[in-house]
Amino acid sequence: MSGPGSIFGRGAVSGMKTFDQMRERVERTKDDSDSALFFDLVLFGEMVTKVAAAGLIAAIEDDNERHRYSQVHRLVRADGIGEWASAIEDVLSGPSSQHLLGAAHTEQRELMQRLGTGTWQYEAIRQLHQVLTALDPSVNPLPNGDVTRAPIYSLCGRSGERACRPGLPRPPEYRFYAQFFQA
């Protein structure tokens, strides 16, 4: 599960004990059941999303309009991972983006950078979108051409929320969905 093709590979998140423990948990689950593997991968995606949101929100400077407070307030009352992904998008491109600390501009630039087809990041986003589309066919198609990395958080969150709906997915399909997270 490592390498440039994996959204949860060693290059994506390393050096944090929590991520290493979750990666080990996923590795152990591979020998368990398809459903346990799928849900551990979804849980890993949710963890990455929440850590990214918390880090970006922490990088908002205090200001008179209380942008950081409004984002924290929103997440404290969040009822799902989708709210966390939405907060990331707001911090990267909404009014809060004007109040990011200078040190966070590098991360903002990297997450908002346009990615073309053929890059491993685009492939990861495309594969997560495939999972989401399989779970919910009414999902909007992925735009042709360039995308930014920011949607990866939204796709992780939405895939987990769709997977937890009653009736979706059925146990034989877990292996199919899990392969996209591990590719």
mmCIF file of C-alpha atoms in Angstrom:
data_model
loop_
_atom_site.group_PDB
_atom_site.id
_atom_site.type_symbol
_atom_site.label_atom_id
_atom_site.label_comp_id
_atom_site.label_asym_id
_atom_site.label_seq_id
_atom_site.Cartn_x
_atom_site.Cartn_y
_atom_site.Cartn_z
ATOM 1 C CA MET A 1 0.000 0.000 0.000
ATOM 2 C CA SER A 2 2.898 2.335 -0.459
ATOM 3 C CA GLY A 3 4.312 4.145 -3.422
ATOM 4 C CA PRO A 4 3.281 7.059 -5.537
ATOM 5 C CA GLY A 5 0.041 5.411 -6.673
ATOM 6 C CA SER A 6 -1.502 5.118 -3.242
ATOM 7 C CA ILE A 7 -3.262 8.020 -1.575
ATOM 8 C CA PHE A 8 -2.318 6.495 1.784
ATOM 9 C CA GLY A 9 1.240 5.504 0.845
ATOM 10 C CA ARG A 10 4.360 6.336 2.821
ATOM 11 C CA GLY A 11 4.999 9.447 0.722
ATOM 12 C CA ALA A 12 1.557 10.873 1.387
ATOM 13 C CA VAL A 13 1.604 10.845 5.178
ATOM 14 C CA SER A 14 4.613 9.806 7.183
ATOM 15 C CA GLY A 15 6.348 10.587 10.408
ATOM 16 C CA MET A 16 3.183 10.705 12.494
ATOM 17 C CA LYS A 17 2.644 7.765 14.802
ATOM 18 C CA THR A 18 -1.124 7.898 14.263
ATOM 19 C CA PHE A 19 -0.761 7.479 10.511
ATOM 20 C CA ASP A 20 1.769 4.691 10.930
ATOM 21 C CA GLN A 21 -0.571 2.866 13.327
ATOM 22 C CA MET A 22 -3.499 3.223 10.936
ATOM 23 C CA ARG A 23 -1.379 1.995 8.034
ATOM 24 C CA GLU A 24 -0.392 -1.057 10.119
ATOM 25 C CA ARG A 25 -4.055 -1.646 10.986
ATOM 26 C CA VAL A 26 -4.969 -1.650 7.295
ATOM 27 C CA GLU A 27 -2.120 -4.063 6.536
ATOM 28 C CA ARG A 28 -3.383 -6.457 9.249
ATOM 29 C CA THR A 29 -6.946 -6.165 7.983
ATOM 30 C CA LYS A 30 -5.961 -7.313 4.486
ATOM 31 C CA ASP A 31 -5.848 -10.867 5.838
ATOM 32 C CA ASP A 32 -9.178 -10.486 7.628
ATOM 33 C CA SER A 33 -12.265 -9.787 5.531
ATOM 34 C CA ASP A 34 -13.079 -7.608 2.535
ATOM 35 C CA SER A 35 -15.610 -5.593 4.508
ATOM 36 C CA ALA A 36 -13.156 -4.929 7.366
ATOM 37 C CA LEU A 37 -10.506 -3.839 4.844
ATOM 38 C CA PHE A 38 -12.922 -1.534 3.051
ATOM 39 C CA PHE A 39 -14.107 0.162 6.234
ATOM 40 C CA ASP A 40 -10.565 0.511 7.598
ATOM 41 C CA LEU A 41 -9.561 2.212 4.335
ATOM 42 C CA VAL A 42 -12.582 4.512 4.610
ATOM 43 C CA LEU A 43 -11.643 5.246 8.223
ATOM 44 C CA PHE A 44 -8.072 6.027 7.135
ATOM 45 C CA GLY A 45 -9.411 8.449 4.517
ATOM 46 C CA GLU A 46 -11.574 10.140 7.122
ATOM 47 C CA MET A 47 -8.604 10.454 9.460
ATOM 48 C CA VAL A 48 -6.458 12.061 6.756
ATOM 49 C CA THR A 49 -9.307 14.455 5.939
ATOM 50 C CA LYS A 50 -9.776 15.490 9.568
ATOM 51 C CA VAL A 51 -6.058 16.000 10.187
ATOM 52 C CA ALA A 52 -5.742 18.086 7.011
ATOM 53 C CA ALA A 53 -8.774 20.195 7.975
ATOM 54 C CA ALA A 54 -7.491 20.736 11.506
ATOM 55 C CA GLY A 55 -4.041 21.714 10.229
ATOM 56 C CA LEU A 56 -5.383 24.161 7.676
ATOM 57 C CA ILE A 57 -7.779 25.738 10.159
ATOM 58 C CA ALA A 58 -4.981 26.078 12.699
ATOM 59 C CA ALA A 59 -3.053 28.021 10.045
ATOM 60 C CA ILE A 60 -5.721 30.747 9.821
ATOM 61 C CA GLU A 61 -4.551 33.929 11.532
ATOM 62 C CA ASP A 62 -6.764 35.615 14.101
ATOM 63 C CA ASP A 63 -8.748 38.393 12.472
ATOM 64 C CA ASN A 64 -11.651 40.712 13.256
ATOM 65 C CA GLU A 65 -14.078 38.582 11.253
ATOM 66 C CA ARG A 66 -13.136 35.456 13.235
ATOM 67 C CA HIS A 67 -12.636 33.160 10.250
ATOM 68 C CA ARG A 68 -10.777 30.534 12.272
ATOM 69 C CA TYR A 69 -13.430 30.534 14.996
ATOM 70 C CA SER A 70 -16.226 30.132 12.435
ATOM 71 C CA GLN A 71 -14.491 27.099 10.895
ATOM 72 C CA VAL A 72 -13.849 25.498 14.300
ATOM 73 C CA HIS A 73 -17.435 26.214 15.352
ATOM 74 C CA ARG A 74 -18.661 24.556 12.179
ATOM 75 C CA LEU A 75 -16.594 21.405 12.757
ATOM 76 C CA VAL A 76 -17.523 21.061 16.414
ATOM 77 C CA ARG A 77 -21.130 20.799 15.275
ATOM 78 C CA ALA A 78 -20.422 18.727 12.153
ATOM 79 C CA ASP A 79 -22.591 15.662 11.685
ATOM 80 C CA GLY A 80 -20.393 13.952 9.116
ATOM 81 C CA ILE A 81 -17.055 13.874 7.346
ATOM 82 C CA GLY A 82 -18.460 15.885 4.448
ATOM 83 C CA GLU A 83 -18.452 18.986 6.629
ATOM 84 C CA TRP A 84 -14.718 18.509 7.250
ATOM 85 C CA ALA A 85 -14.019 18.213 3.514
ATOM 86 C CA SER A 86 -16.113 21.306 2.874
ATOM 87 C CA ALA A 87 -14.107 23.202 5.510
ATOM 88 C CA ILE A 88 -10.902 22.297 3.656
ATOM 89 C CA GLU A 89 -12.306 23.687 0.428
ATOM 90 C CA ASP A 90 -13.448 26.854 2.214
ATOM 91 C CA VAL A 91 -10.054 27.405 3.844
ATOM 92 C CA LEU A 92 -8.208 26.836 0.567
ATOM 93 C CA SER A 93 -10.354 29.008 -1.685
ATOM 94 C CA GLY A 94 -12.937 30.869 0.406
ATOM 95 C CA PRO A 95 -12.695 34.052 2.447
ATOM 96 C CA SER A 96 -10.585 32.279 5.099
ATOM 97 C CA SER A 97 -7.826 31.748 2.529
ATOM 98 C CA GLN A 98 -6.978 35.451 2.761
ATOM 99 C CA HIS A 99 -6.018 34.960 6.410
ATOM 100 C CA LEU A 100 -3.734 31.922 6.101
ATOM 101 C CA LEU A 101 -0.334 32.222 7.724
ATOM 102 C CA GLY A 102 2.502 32.702 5.263
ATOM 103 C CA ALA A 103 3.895 29.245 6.052
ATOM 104 C CA ALA A 104 0.610 27.647 4.921
ATOM 105 C CA HIS A 105 0.693 29.186 1.458
ATOM 106 C CA THR A 106 2.921 26.358 0.223
ATOM 107 C CA GLU A 107 0.329 23.749 1.239
ATOM 108 C CA GLN A 108 -2.462 25.884 -0.211
ATOM 109 C CA ARG A 109 -0.603 26.150 -3.518
ATOM 110 C CA GLU A 110 0.084 22.399 -3.613
ATOM 111 C CA LEU A 111 -3.527 21.477 -2.858
ATOM 112 C CA MET A 112 -4.907 23.955 -5.390
ATOM 113 C CA GLN A 113 -2.379 23.068 -8.118
ATOM 114 C CA ARG A 114 -3.996 21.815 -11.317
ATOM 115 C CA LEU A 115 -3.206 18.165 -12.019
ATOM 116 C CA GLY A 116 -3.423 16.727 -15.507
ATOM 117 C CA THR A 117 -4.171 13.214 -16.611
ATOM 118 C CA GLY A 118 -1.214 10.895 -16.334
ATOM 119 C CA THR A 119 -0.090 12.050 -12.881
ATOM 120 C CA TRP A 120 -0.428 9.674 -9.934
ATOM 121 C CA GLN A 121 -2.406 12.314 -8.040
ATOM 122 C CA TYR A 122 -4.965 12.581 -10.849
ATOM 123 C CA GLU A 123 -5.205 8.779 -10.959
ATOM 124 C CA ALA A 124 -5.862 8.647 -7.194
ATOM 125 C CA ILE A 125 -8.643 11.218 -7.547
ATOM 126 C CA ARG A 126 -10.081 9.382 -10.573
ATOM 127 C CA GLN A 127 -10.108 6.063 -8.712
ATOM 128 C CA LEU A 128 -11.764 7.561 -5.620
ATOM 129 C CA HIS A 129 -14.350 9.095 -7.926
ATOM 130 C CA GLN A 130 -14.963 5.643 -9.432
ATOM 131 C CA VAL A 131 -15.700 4.270 -5.963
ATOM 132 C CA LEU A 132 -18.083 7.122 -5.240
ATOM 133 C CA THR A 133 -19.821 6.690 -8.604
ATOM 134 C CA ALA A 134 -20.215 2.954 -7.973
ATOM 135 C CA LEU A 135 -21.731 3.702 -4.563
ATOM 136 C CA ASP A 136 -23.963 6.494 -5.871
ATOM 137 C CA PRO A 137 -24.495 6.715 -9.656
ATOM 138 C CA SER A 138 -26.105 10.171 -9.332
ATOM 139 C CA VAL A 139 -22.707 11.746 -8.504
ATOM 140 C CA ASN A 140 -21.536 14.447 -10.896
ATOM 141 C CA PRO A 141 -18.863 13.254 -13.320
ATOM 142 C CA LEU A 142 -15.240 14.173 -12.762
ATOM 143 C CA PRO A 143 -14.294 17.117 -14.979
ATOM 144 C CA ASN A 144 -12.280 16.253 -18.078
ATOM 145 C CA GLY A 145 -8.722 17.475 -18.021
ATOM 146 C CA ASP A 146 -7.103 19.116 -15.026
ATOM 147 C CA VAL A 147 -8.299 18.808 -11.420
ATOM 148 C CA THR A 148 -6.856 20.024 -8.131
ATOM 149 C CA ARG A 149 -5.931 17.799 -5.184
ATOM 150 C CA ALA A 150 -8.503 19.419 -2.924
ATOM 151 C CA PRO A 151 -11.382 17.132 -4.104
ATOM 152 C CA ILE A 152 -9.573 14.088 -2.720
ATOM 153 C CA TYR A 153 -10.812 15.015 0.766
ATOM 154 C CA SER A 154 -14.367 15.443 -0.444
ATOM 155 C CA LEU A 155 -14.230 12.140 -2.306
ATOM 156 C CA CYS A 156 -12.885 10.288 0.757
ATOM 157 C CA GLY A 157 -15.632 11.758 2.896
ATOM 158 C CA ARG A 158 -18.436 11.186 0.441
ATOM 159 C CA SER A 159 -17.297 7.610 -0.282
ATOM 160 C CA GLY A 160 -17.404 6.818 3.433
ATOM 161 C CA GLU A 161 -20.810 8.425 3.898
ATOM 162 C CA ARG A 162 -22.260 6.599 0.870
ATOM 163 C CA ALA A 163 -20.770 3.292 2.000
ATOM 164 C CA CYS A 164 -22.445 3.581 5.388
ATOM 165 C CA ARG A 165 -25.932 4.096 3.975
ATOM 166 C CA PRO A 166 -28.299 1.179 4.493
ATOM 167 C CA GLY A 167 -28.178 -1.256 1.604
ATOM 168 C CA LEU A 168 -24.854 -0.068 0.176
ATOM 169 C CA PRO A 169 -22.525 -1.746 -0.564
ATOM 170 C CA ARG A 170 -23.144 -5.468 -0.509
ATOM 171 C CA PRO A 171 -20.387 -7.655 0.994
ATOM 172 C CA PRO A 172 -19.097 -9.116 -2.322
ATOM 173 C CA GLU A 173 -18.477 -5.572 -3.558
ATOM 174 C CA TYR A 174 -16.120 -4.561 -0.742
ATOM 175 C CA ARG A 175 -13.055 -6.072 -2.446
ATOM 176 C CA PHE A 176 -13.966 -4.192 -5.641
ATOM 177 C CA TYR A 177 -14.166 -0.848 -3.810
ATOM 178 C CA ALA A 178 -11.111 -1.476 -1.625
ATOM 179 C CA GLN A 179 -8.886 -2.046 -4.654
ATOM 180 C CA PHE A 180 -9.314 1.595 -5.684
ATOM 181 C CA PHE A 181 -8.129 2.848 -2.296
ATOM 182 C CA GLN A 182 -5.058 0.622 -2.457
ATOM 183 C CA ALA A 183 -4.097 1.002 -6.135
#
